[in-house]
Amino acid sequence: MKILVPIKRVVDPYAKVRPLADGSGIDLTGQNFAINPFDEIAVEEAARIKERDPSTQVTAISIGGPEVEDQLRKALAMGADESILVESTAEWDSPSVADELAAYLKDNPTDVVIMGKQATDDDNNQVGQMLAAKLGWPQATFASKIELKPGEAVVTRETDTGEETLSLPLPAVITVDLRLNEPRYIALPGIIKARSKPLNKVAPKTSPRLRTCMTGVESPPSRQAGKRVGSVDELLAELKGRGVLNG
Amino acid sequence: MAKALVIAFSSSDAEGAAAFGQALGAPFDILHFGDAPTDLGAGKMISASGDVPADALADGLKAVASGYSHIAAVSSMHSKDVMARLAGLLDAAMVTDVIAIASPTVFKRPIYAGSIIATIEVLAEPVVITFRPAGFAKPTRGGASTTETASLAGSGSTKRVSVSARASGRPDLTQAKFVVSGGRPLRDAQTFEQVIGGLADKLGAAVGATRAAVDSGIAPNECQVGQTGKIVAPDLYIAAGISGSTQHMAGIKDSKVIVAINKDPDAPIFEVADLGLVADLFDAVPEMTQKL
C-alpha cells in the first residue's frame, strides 16, 4: 500500500495574526511555523497504518522554498518513509496545488492520498476535493475513522447532521478531521534522527495558473465588551428590553 | 455576462440562496433540493433531487452548471464536500465562505479563523463559491420565477455503507434564531443535555458546543461551533461555561446578541459578550429556564 500525504507549512495556528499596516498582506514578523494541524493528523494516520502493516510506504510532499524542509523532516520523524519538496517560491492557489499533485500522482502510482480537510491559514477546504476530481478518484472528506483493505477504503466521515460511512474503491483521496486521531509528540532528537531518511527535492511538473488572488486584508470589525449584569432577572430584563426576547 | 446558479442543498437554504443571488447583482437561477418558494427573484427555480455521495453529485451538477459564470451554495460541510469537487471538475477557481460581495469578481472572506478578512479577486470564470448567508441582506420577495426540474445523472464509485443522523428535533444550528451553547464544565452528556438542552427547548433554540465539550464526549460532533465546526449567526447566542477561545469565537462573531454566563470574571468571552453574567452556570441556566 502506497500512501501520499500532502502537507502545508502554516503560521502557528495558536498565534495571533494581524494585517500589515498597509493592508497588503499578513504580518508574519516573528511568527513560528508548523505543519498545518489537519495535515499533521493525516501524517499520524499514515504512520499508524504503517505500524500495523510495515509493508506500507508513506510519502510526505509539500510545495515551497527551503523553509518547508523543517515540516517535511517532522513528517519523517513521525513515521513517513520519504519526503518530497517540490521546490518553488511562486504563489500557488488551491487549483494549482491540485494540478501539481495530480501530475505527481500520474507518474507515481499511489493507493491513497490522506491530507488535512483544510489549512488553518486560508481555511479553504478545497485541495483534496479538487485533486480527487482532477484524477477521477472517489473522495471522503471530514474523515473521523479510516480502515484500509485491499482495494478499498472504508471511511467514517462527519456530516452536518451526524456521520456516515462510505466505501471507496482505491485509489482514493481522504481528507481528515480533528477527531481522527491525536498526533504523537516528536521531541527534537526524533527530528534529528529522521535526518537519515530521504528528503528529495524535485522541480514542479506544472506551473501555477492562478485563478484567484488575494488583493488585500483587513481586521474584522471588533465586538465591544457589553454590559455586565448582576442576576438572571437583570439579564432577562435586558434581553426583553432589547427586543431579543418577547416581554 | 455574469449569470449565477445558486444551489440550495436543503429547503432551509432557499432564502439564503436568493440573498446571495440578489447581492451579486446579476441574473440568477436557483437549483433547489427540497421545496422552495417561487418568488425569490430568481429567473428559474430548478428542482433537483438525489441523495448520493459527492463524486456522483458533483458529476451530475457539472452538466447543470454549464453556461453559468458563478456557481454558488450556502456554506456547509455538505456543500464544501461537493462544491470543491465541482470546482475541480470544472477546472475552476473557488472562493470558500464568502461574507461580502464587492463586485461579481471581488469577494470578502474570513481567513485565519476569522482573525483576518481577505479580499479575493477571481481571475477566471467560472467561479465556484460557498457563502455564509448571515453576511447578506434578506432577499426581496415578489414576482414569480419559471420552474423546471433537472434530473442529475451523475456517476461515481463511492458507496454509502451507513448513515447515522441524529434527529434532535431542534432547529438547525446554522439557521437558528436562538442558540444555547455549553462548554466542558457541563461534565457529561446527560448533564449537558439536561442543562443546555433544557434552556434550548424552552427558547425553541438550537444546541451548540465548544470543541472541548465535543472532544470530551459531552456533546455530539454536529453541535460543534467554531473555526472547524459550524458558523452560527443567531439573534441570540447564549454561551454557558465557555471561556471564548479564538477558534470558538470564529464561529459566533456574526451573532446579533451574545450572552456569556461564566463563573470566571476574567474569561475572554466577556470581552465580546453584549451581556455578561458572572455566575455558576449550574445556578444561572436552570434559573433562566424556569423564569422564561
Coordinates of C-alpha atoms in Angstrom, one line a residue:
Chain A
M1 CA 0.0 0.0 0.0
K2 CA 1.4 3.4 -1.0
I3 CA 0.1 6.5 0.8
L4 CA 0.8 10.1 -0.2
V5 CA 0.4 12.8 2.5
P6 CA 0.5 16.4 1.1
I7 CA 1.4 18.8 3.9
K8 CA 1.3 22.6 4.1
R9 CA 3.5 24.9 6.2
V10 CA 1.4 27.4 8.1
V11 CA 1.7 30.1 10.7
D12 CA 1.5 28.6 14.2
P13 CA -2.3 28.1 14.5
Y14 CA -2.4 29.3 18.1
A15 CA -0.6 32.6 17.3
K16 CA -2.4 35.9 16.9
V17 CA -2.1 37.2 13.3
R18 CA -2.6 40.7 12.1
P19 CA -2.7 42.5 8.8
L20 CA 0.3 44.6 7.7
A21 CA -0.3 48.3 8.3
D22 CA -0.9 48.9 4.5
G23 CA -3.4 46.0 4.3
S24 CA -1.4 44.3 1.6
G25 CA -0.9 41.0 3.4
I26 CA -0.4 39.3 6.7
D27 CA 2.3 40.5 9.2
L28 CA 4.5 37.4 9.5
T29 CA 7.2 39.1 11.6
G30 CA 8.3 36.9 14.5
Q31 CA 5.8 34.1 13.7
N32 CA 6.6 30.5 14.2
F33 CA 5.5 27.9 11.6
A34 CA 4.2 24.4 11.8
I35 CA 2.7 21.6 9.8
N36 CA -1.0 22.5 9.2
P37 CA -2.6 20.7 12.2
F38 CA -5.1 18.8 10.0
D39 CA -2.2 17.6 7.8
E40 CA -0.4 16.5 11.0
I41 CA -3.4 14.3 11.8
A42 CA -3.0 12.9 8.2
V43 CA 0.7 12.1 8.8
E44 CA -0.2 10.5 12.1
E45 CA -2.9 8.3 10.5
A46 CA -0.5 7.2 7.7
A47 CA 2.2 6.4 10.4
R48 CA -0.3 4.3 12.3
I49 CA -1.3 2.4 9.2
K50 CA 2.4 1.7 8.5
E51 CA 2.8 0.5 12.1
R52 CA 0.0 -2.0 11.6
D53 CA 1.3 -3.0 8.1
P54 CA 5.0 -2.4 7.8
S55 CA 4.9 -3.0 4.0
T56 CA 3.1 0.4 3.7
Q57 CA 5.1 3.1 2.0
V58 CA 4.4 6.7 3.3
T59 CA 5.5 9.7 1.3
A60 CA 5.0 13.3 2.5
I61 CA 5.0 16.0 -0.1
S62 CA 4.9 19.8 0.0
I63 CA 5.4 22.7 -2.3
G64 CA 7.6 25.6 -1.3
G65 CA 11.1 27.0 -0.5
P66 CA 13.8 25.5 1.6
E67 CA 12.0 26.6 4.8
V68 CA 9.4 23.8 4.3
E69 CA 12.2 21.3 4.9
D70 CA 11.5 21.7 8.7
Q71 CA 7.9 20.4 8.3
L72 CA 8.9 17.6 5.9
R73 CA 11.6 16.5 8.4
K74 CA 9.0 16.4 11.1
A75 CA 6.8 14.2 8.9
L76 CA 9.7 11.8 8.5
A77 CA 10.2 11.8 12.3
M78 CA 6.5 11.0 12.7
G79 CA 6.9 7.9 10.5
A80 CA 6.9 8.9 6.8
D81 CA 9.4 6.9 4.8
E82 CA 10.4 9.7 2.5
S83 CA 9.6 13.4 1.9
I84 CA 9.4 15.3 -1.3
L85 CA 9.9 19.0 -1.6
V86 CA 8.6 20.4 -4.8
E87 CA 10.8 23.4 -5.0
S88 CA 9.0 26.6 -5.8
T89 CA 8.9 30.1 -4.4
A90 CA 5.9 31.0 -6.6
E91 CA 2.4 31.5 -5.3
W92 CA 0.1 28.5 -5.7
D93 CA -3.7 28.7 -5.3
S94 CA -5.8 25.6 -4.5
P95 CA -6.5 24.5 -8.1
S96 CA -2.8 24.9 -9.0
V97 CA -1.7 22.8 -6.0
A98 CA -4.3 20.2 -7.0
D99 CA -2.9 20.3 -10.6
E100 CA 0.6 19.7 -9.3
L101 CA -0.3 16.9 -7.0
A102 CA -2.4 15.3 -9.8
A103 CA 0.7 15.4 -12.1
Y104 CA 2.8 13.8 -9.4
L105 CA 0.3 11.0 -8.8
K106 CA 0.1 10.3 -12.5
D107 CA 3.8 9.5 -12.5
N108 CA 3.9 7.9 -9.1
P109 CA 1.2 5.2 -8.7
T110 CA -0.4 5.6 -5.2
D111 CA -3.2 3.8 -3.5
V112 CA -4.5 6.6 -1.2
V113 CA -3.9 10.3 -0.6
I114 CA -4.5 11.3 3.0
M115 CA -4.5 15.0 3.8
G116 CA -6.0 17.7 6.1
K117 CA -9.5 18.8 5.3
Q118 CA -8.3 22.5 5.3
A119 CA -5.3 24.6 6.2
T120 CA -5.6 26.8 9.3
D121 CA -4.2 29.8 7.4
D122 CA -6.6 30.3 4.5
D123 CA -9.4 28.0 5.8
N124 CA -10.3 27.0 2.3
N125 CA -11.1 23.3 2.4
Q126 CA -10.6 22.8 -1.4
V127 CA -7.5 20.9 -2.4
G128 CA -8.4 17.4 -1.5
Q129 CA -11.7 17.5 -3.4
M130 CA -10.2 19.3 -6.4
L131 CA -7.4 16.7 -6.6
A132 CA -9.9 13.8 -6.4
A133 CA -12.0 15.4 -9.2
K134 CA -9.0 16.0 -11.4
L135 CA -7.9 12.4 -11.1
G136 CA -11.4 11.0 -11.3
W137 CA -10.9 9.3 -7.9
P138 CA -13.6 8.9 -5.2
Q139 CA -13.3 11.1 -2.1
A140 CA -14.2 11.0 1.5
T141 CA -13.9 14.4 3.3
F142 CA -14.1 15.2 7.1
A143 CA -12.9 11.6 8.0
S144 CA -13.1 10.5 11.6
K145 CA -12.2 6.9 11.0
I146 CA -10.2 5.2 8.2
E147 CA -10.0 1.5 7.5
L148 CA -7.9 0.4 4.6
K149 CA -8.5 -3.0 3.0
P150 CA -7.1 -4.5 -0.2
G151 CA -8.6 -2.3 -3.0
E152 CA -11.0 -0.5 -0.7
A153 CA -11.1 2.3 2.0
V154 CA -14.0 2.3 4.5
V155 CA -14.2 5.8 5.9
T156 CA -16.5 7.2 8.5
R157 CA -17.0 10.9 7.9
E158 CA -18.6 13.7 9.8
T159 CA -21.7 15.3 8.2
D160 CA -23.8 18.3 9.0
T161 CA -26.3 16.1 10.9
G162 CA -24.1 13.3 12.3
E163 CA -21.9 10.9 10.5
E164 CA -21.9 8.4 7.6
T165 CA -19.7 5.6 6.5
L166 CA -18.5 5.3 2.9
S167 CA -16.9 2.6 0.9
L168 CA -14.4 3.8 -1.7
P169 CA -12.6 1.7 -4.3
L170 CA -8.9 2.6 -4.3
P171 CA -7.2 4.8 -5.4
A172 CA -9.0 7.5 -3.4
V173 CA -8.5 10.8 -1.7
I174 CA -9.3 11.1 2.0
T175 CA -9.3 14.4 3.9
V176 CA -9.2 14.2 7.7
D177 CA -10.9 16.0 10.5
L178 CA -9.9 16.6 14.1
R179 CA -11.4 13.5 15.7
L180 CA -9.5 11.0 13.6
N181 CA -6.5 10.8 16.0
E182 CA -4.2 12.7 18.3
P183 CA -0.8 13.2 16.6
R184 CA 2.2 11.9 18.6
Y185 CA 4.6 14.3 20.1
I186 CA 8.0 14.4 18.5
A187 CA 10.9 15.7 20.5
L188 CA 13.9 17.4 18.8
P189 CA 16.1 14.3 19.0
G190 CA 13.5 12.4 17.0
I191 CA 13.6 15.0 14.3
I192 CA 17.4 14.9 14.1
K193 CA 17.3 11.1 14.0
A194 CA 15.0 11.3 11.0
R195 CA 17.8 13.0 9.1
S196 CA 18.9 9.6 7.7
K197 CA 15.5 9.3 5.9
P198 CA 15.4 10.7 2.3
L199 CA 14.2 14.2 1.7
N200 CA 14.1 14.6 -2.1
K201 CA 13.9 17.9 -3.9
V202 CA 12.2 18.0 -7.2
A203 CA 11.1 20.6 -9.7
P204 CA 7.4 21.3 -10.1
K205 CA 5.8 19.3 -13.0
T206 CA 3.3 22.2 -13.7
S207 CA 3.3 26.0 -13.4
P208 CA 0.9 27.6 -11.1
R209 CA -2.0 29.0 -13.0
L210 CA -3.6 31.4 -10.5
R211 CA -7.4 31.5 -10.8
T212 CA -7.8 33.7 -7.7
C213 CA -5.5 36.2 -5.9
M214 CA -5.7 37.9 -2.6
T215 CA -5.7 41.7 -3.1
G216 CA -5.9 42.9 0.4
V217 CA -6.6 42.1 4.0
E218 CA -8.2 43.9 6.9
S219 CA -9.1 43.2 10.5
P220 CA -12.7 42.2 11.1
P221 CA -15.0 44.7 12.9
S222 CA -14.3 44.1 16.5
R223 CA -17.1 43.4 19.0
Q224 CA -17.1 45.7 22.0
A225 CA -17.5 44.3 25.5
G226 CA -21.0 45.0 26.6
K227 CA -22.7 45.3 29.9
R228 CA -22.2 43.1 33.0
V229 CA -25.5 42.2 34.7
G230 CA -25.7 41.0 38.3
S231 CA -28.5 38.5 38.1
V232 CA -30.6 36.3 35.9
D233 CA -33.6 38.7 36.4
E234 CA -31.5 41.6 35.2
L235 CA -30.3 39.5 32.2
L236 CA -33.8 38.6 31.2
A237 CA -35.0 42.2 31.6
E238 CA -32.1 43.4 29.3
L239 CA -33.0 40.8 26.7
K240 CA -36.7 41.8 26.8
G241 CA -35.8 45.5 26.7
R242 CA -33.6 44.9 23.6
G243 CA -36.5 43.1 21.9
V244 CA -34.4 39.8 21.7
L245 CA -37.0 38.0 23.9
N246 CA -40.7 38.7 24.0
G247 CA -41.6 40.7 27.0
Chain B
M1 CA -22.0 38.5 -18.9
A2 CA -22.4 37.2 -15.3
K3 CA -25.1 34.7 -14.7
A4 CA -25.3 32.7 -11.4
L5 CA -26.6 29.3 -10.5
V6 CA -27.2 29.3 -6.7
I7 CA -27.7 25.9 -5.1
A8 CA -29.9 25.3 -2.1
F9 CA -28.9 21.9 -0.9
S10 CA -31.9 22.0 1.6
S11 CA -35.2 23.8 1.8
S12 CA -33.8 26.0 4.6
D13 CA -31.1 27.3 2.2
A14 CA -33.5 28.7 -0.4
E15 CA -33.8 32.2 1.2
G16 CA -30.0 32.4 1.7
A17 CA -29.5 31.4 -1.9
A18 CA -31.8 34.2 -3.1
A19 CA -30.0 36.7 -0.7
F20 CA -26.7 35.8 -2.5
G21 CA -28.2 36.0 -5.9
Q22 CA -29.7 39.4 -5.3
A23 CA -26.5 40.7 -3.7
L24 CA -24.4 39.6 -6.7
G25 CA -26.5 41.9 -8.9
A26 CA -26.5 39.6 -11.9
P27 CA -29.3 37.3 -13.2
F28 CA -29.5 34.1 -11.2
D29 CA -31.3 30.8 -11.2
I30 CA -31.8 28.7 -8.1
L31 CA -31.2 24.9 -8.1
H32 CA -33.0 23.6 -5.1
F33 CA -33.1 20.2 -3.3
G34 CA -36.4 20.1 -1.4
D35 CA -39.2 22.7 -1.5
A36 CA -38.6 26.3 -2.3
P37 CA -40.8 29.4 -2.9
T38 CA -41.0 30.8 -6.4
D39 CA -41.0 34.5 -5.5
L40 CA -37.3 34.8 -4.6
G41 CA -36.3 36.9 -7.6
A42 CA -34.6 34.0 -9.5
G43 CA -35.1 33.7 -13.3
K44 CA -35.7 30.0 -12.9
M45 CA -36.4 27.7 -9.9
I46 CA -34.8 24.4 -10.9
S47 CA -35.9 21.5 -8.7
A48 CA -33.5 18.6 -8.3
S49 CA -33.3 15.6 -6.1
G50 CA -30.9 12.9 -5.2
D51 CA -29.0 12.0 -2.1
V52 CA -25.8 10.5 -3.4
P53 CA -22.1 10.7 -2.4
A54 CA -20.1 13.7 -3.5
D55 CA -18.5 12.1 -6.6
A56 CA -21.8 11.3 -8.3
L57 CA -23.5 14.5 -7.1
A58 CA -20.7 16.8 -8.4
D59 CA -20.7 14.9 -11.7
G60 CA -24.4 15.5 -12.0
L61 CA -24.1 19.1 -11.1
K62 CA -21.4 19.7 -13.7
A63 CA -23.8 19.3 -16.5
V64 CA -26.4 21.6 -14.9
A65 CA -23.7 24.2 -14.2
S66 CA -22.7 24.6 -17.8
G67 CA -23.2 28.2 -19.1
Y68 CA -23.1 29.9 -15.7
S69 CA -20.3 32.3 -14.6
H70 CA -20.9 31.7 -10.9
I71 CA -22.0 28.5 -9.2
A72 CA -22.6 29.1 -5.5
A73 CA -24.1 27.4 -2.5
V74 CA -24.6 28.1 1.2
S75 CA -21.6 27.0 3.2
S76 CA -22.0 23.7 5.0
M77 CA -19.9 20.5 5.4
H78 CA -22.0 19.0 2.6
S79 CA -21.5 22.0 0.2
K80 CA -17.8 22.1 0.9
D81 CA -17.5 18.4 0.0
V82 CA -19.5 18.7 -3.2
M83 CA -18.7 22.2 -4.5
A84 CA -14.9 21.9 -4.2
R85 CA -15.2 18.7 -6.2
L86 CA -17.3 20.5 -8.7
A87 CA -14.7 23.3 -9.0
G88 CA -12.1 20.5 -9.7
L89 CA -14.3 19.0 -12.4
L90 CA -14.8 22.5 -14.0
D91 CA -11.1 23.4 -13.6
A92 CA -12.5 26.5 -11.9
A93 CA -11.5 28.9 -9.2
M94 CA -13.2 28.6 -5.8
V95 CA -13.9 31.1 -3.1
T96 CA -15.0 29.5 0.2
D97 CA -17.1 31.1 2.9
V98 CA -17.9 34.4 1.2
I99 CA -19.3 37.0 3.6
A100 CA -19.5 40.0 1.3
I101 CA -19.5 40.9 -2.4
A102 CA -17.6 43.9 -3.7
S103 CA -18.2 43.1 -7.4
P104 CA -19.0 40.0 -9.3
T105 CA -15.3 39.2 -9.3
V106 CA -14.3 40.5 -5.9
F107 CA -15.3 38.9 -2.7
K108 CA -14.5 39.1 1.0
R109 CA -14.0 36.0 3.2
P110 CA -12.5 35.3 6.6
I111 CA -9.1 33.6 6.9
Y112 CA -7.0 32.6 10.0
A113 CA -10.1 31.5 12.0
G114 CA -11.8 34.9 11.3
S115 CA -8.9 37.0 12.6
I116 CA -8.4 38.5 9.2
I117 CA -10.9 39.4 6.4
A118 CA -9.3 38.8 3.0
T119 CA -10.3 40.4 -0.3
I120 CA -10.2 37.8 -3.1
E121 CA -10.2 38.7 -6.8
V122 CA -11.4 36.0 -9.2
L123 CA -9.2 35.9 -12.3
A124 CA -11.0 33.3 -14.4
E125 CA -14.6 32.2 -14.9
P126 CA -16.4 30.2 -14.0
V127 CA -16.0 30.5 -10.2
V128 CA -17.4 28.2 -7.6
I129 CA -18.4 29.8 -4.3
T130 CA -19.7 28.9 -0.9
F131 CA -21.1 31.7 1.2
R132 CA -22.5 32.5 4.6
P133 CA -26.0 33.9 4.3
A134 CA -25.7 35.9 7.5
G135 CA -23.5 38.4 5.7
F136 CA -26.3 39.3 3.2
A137 CA -29.5 41.3 3.4
K138 CA -32.7 39.3 3.4
P139 CA -33.9 38.9 -0.2
T140 CA -36.7 41.0 -1.6
R141 CA -39.7 38.8 -2.3
G142 CA -42.0 39.1 -5.3
G143 CA -42.7 38.1 -8.8
A144 CA -42.8 34.5 -10.0
S145 CA -39.9 32.5 -11.4
T146 CA -40.4 29.9 -14.0
T147 CA -40.0 26.4 -12.7
E148 CA -38.4 23.4 -14.1
T149 CA -37.0 20.0 -13.0
A150 CA -33.4 18.9 -13.5
S151 CA -32.5 15.3 -13.4
L152 CA -29.0 14.9 -12.1
A153 CA -27.5 11.9 -13.9
G154 CA -24.0 11.7 -12.4
S155 CA -22.0 8.6 -11.8
G156 CA -19.5 7.8 -9.1
S157 CA -17.8 4.8 -7.5
T158 CA -18.4 5.7 -3.8
K159 CA -20.9 3.6 -1.9
R160 CA -22.7 4.7 1.2
V161 CA -22.5 1.9 3.8
S162 CA -24.4 3.5 6.6
V163 CA -25.7 6.9 7.9
S164 CA -26.3 7.9 11.5
A165 CA -28.0 11.2 11.6
R166 CA -29.1 12.3 15.0
A167 CA -32.5 13.8 14.8
S168 CA -32.6 16.2 17.7
G169 CA -36.0 17.7 17.0
R170 CA -34.3 21.1 17.5
P171 CA -33.8 23.8 14.9
D172 CA -30.8 23.6 12.5
L173 CA -27.8 25.2 14.3
T174 CA -26.7 27.2 11.4
Q175 CA -30.1 28.7 10.7
A176 CA -31.5 29.0 14.2
K177 CA -32.8 32.3 15.7
F178 CA -31.6 31.3 19.1
V179 CA -28.6 29.1 20.1
V180 CA -27.7 27.9 23.6
S181 CA -24.1 26.6 23.8
G182 CA -22.1 24.8 26.5
G183 CA -18.5 24.0 27.3
R184 CA -16.6 21.5 29.2
P185 CA -17.8 22.5 32.6
L186 CA -21.1 20.7 31.7
R187 CA -19.2 17.5 32.8
D188 CA -21.1 14.7 31.0
A189 CA -23.6 14.1 28.2
Q190 CA -26.5 13.8 30.5
T191 CA -25.8 17.0 32.4
F192 CA -25.2 18.8 29.1
E193 CA -28.5 17.7 27.7
Q194 CA -30.4 18.5 30.9
V195 CA -28.9 22.0 31.5
I196 CA -28.2 23.3 27.9
G197 CA -30.9 21.2 26.2
G198 CA -33.4 22.3 28.9
L199 CA -32.9 26.0 28.2
A200 CA -32.7 25.4 24.5
D201 CA -36.1 23.7 24.4
K202 CA -37.7 26.4 26.5
L203 CA -36.4 29.0 24.0
G204 CA -37.0 26.9 20.8
A205 CA -33.3 27.2 20.4
A206 CA -30.6 25.0 18.7
V207 CA -27.9 23.5 20.9
G208 CA -24.2 24.3 20.3
A209 CA -21.0 23.2 22.0
T210 CA -17.3 24.0 22.1
R211 CA -14.7 21.8 20.6
A212 CA -13.5 20.8 24.1
A213 CA -17.0 19.7 25.0
V214 CA -17.3 17.7 21.8
D215 CA -13.9 16.1 22.1
S216 CA -14.6 15.0 25.7
G217 CA -17.8 13.3 24.6
I218 CA -20.1 15.7 26.4
A219 CA -21.8 16.9 23.2
P220 CA -22.3 15.3 19.8
N221 CA -20.0 16.3 16.9
E222 CA -22.6 18.1 14.8
C223 CA -23.1 20.6 17.7
Q224 CA -19.6 21.9 17.5
V225 CA -19.4 25.7 16.8
G226 CA -16.2 27.4 15.7
Q227 CA -13.5 27.5 13.1
T228 CA -13.6 23.8 12.5
G229 CA -17.2 23.3 13.3
K230 CA -20.3 25.3 12.4
I231 CA -20.6 29.0 11.9
V232 CA -23.7 30.4 13.5
A233 CA -25.4 33.8 13.3
P234 CA -28.5 33.8 15.6
D235 CA -30.3 36.7 17.0
L236 CA -29.3 35.4 20.5
Y237 CA -26.3 33.3 21.3
I238 CA -26.1 32.1 25.0
A239 CA -22.6 30.8 25.9
A240 CA -22.7 28.9 29.2
G241 CA -19.4 27.8 30.7
I242 CA -17.5 28.8 27.6
S243 CA -14.2 30.7 28.0
G244 CA -14.1 32.1 24.5
S245 CA -11.2 30.7 22.5
T246 CA -10.3 32.2 19.2
Q247 CA -11.4 29.0 17.5
H248 CA -14.8 29.2 19.2
M249 CA -15.2 33.0 18.6
A250 CA -14.7 32.4 14.9
G251 CA -18.0 30.6 14.8
I252 CA -20.1 33.1 16.7
K253 CA -19.0 36.6 15.7
D254 CA -22.0 37.2 13.5
S255 CA -24.5 36.6 16.3
K256 CA -26.6 39.7 17.0
V257 CA -26.5 39.4 20.8
I258 CA -24.0 37.3 22.7
V259 CA -24.8 36.4 26.3
A260 CA -22.0 35.0 28.4
I261 CA -22.5 33.1 31.6
N262 CA -19.3 32.1 33.3
K263 CA -18.1 32.0 36.8
D264 CA -14.6 33.2 35.8
P265 CA -14.9 37.0 35.6
D266 CA -11.7 37.1 33.5
A267 CA -12.9 34.7 30.8
P268 CA -12.2 36.2 27.4
I269 CA -15.8 35.6 26.3
F270 CA -16.8 38.7 28.4
E271 CA -14.6 40.9 26.1
V272 CA -17.0 40.3 23.3
A273 CA -20.3 39.5 25.0
D274 CA -23.1 42.0 24.8
L275 CA -24.4 40.9 28.1
G276 CA -22.2 39.1 30.7
L277 CA -23.3 37.4 33.9
V278 CA -20.6 36.2 36.3
A279 CA -22.3 33.2 37.8
D280 CA -22.2 29.5 38.1
L281 CA -23.9 28.1 35.1
F282 CA -25.5 25.3 37.2
D283 CA -27.4 28.0 39.1
A284 CA -28.0 30.6 36.4
V285 CA -29.1 28.4 33.4
P286 CA -31.7 26.4 35.3
E287 CA -33.0 29.7 36.8
M288 CA -33.3 31.2 33.3
T289 CA -35.1 28.0 32.1
Q290 CA -37.5 28.3 35.0
K291 CA -38.2 32.0 34.6
L292 CA -38.8 32.1 30.9

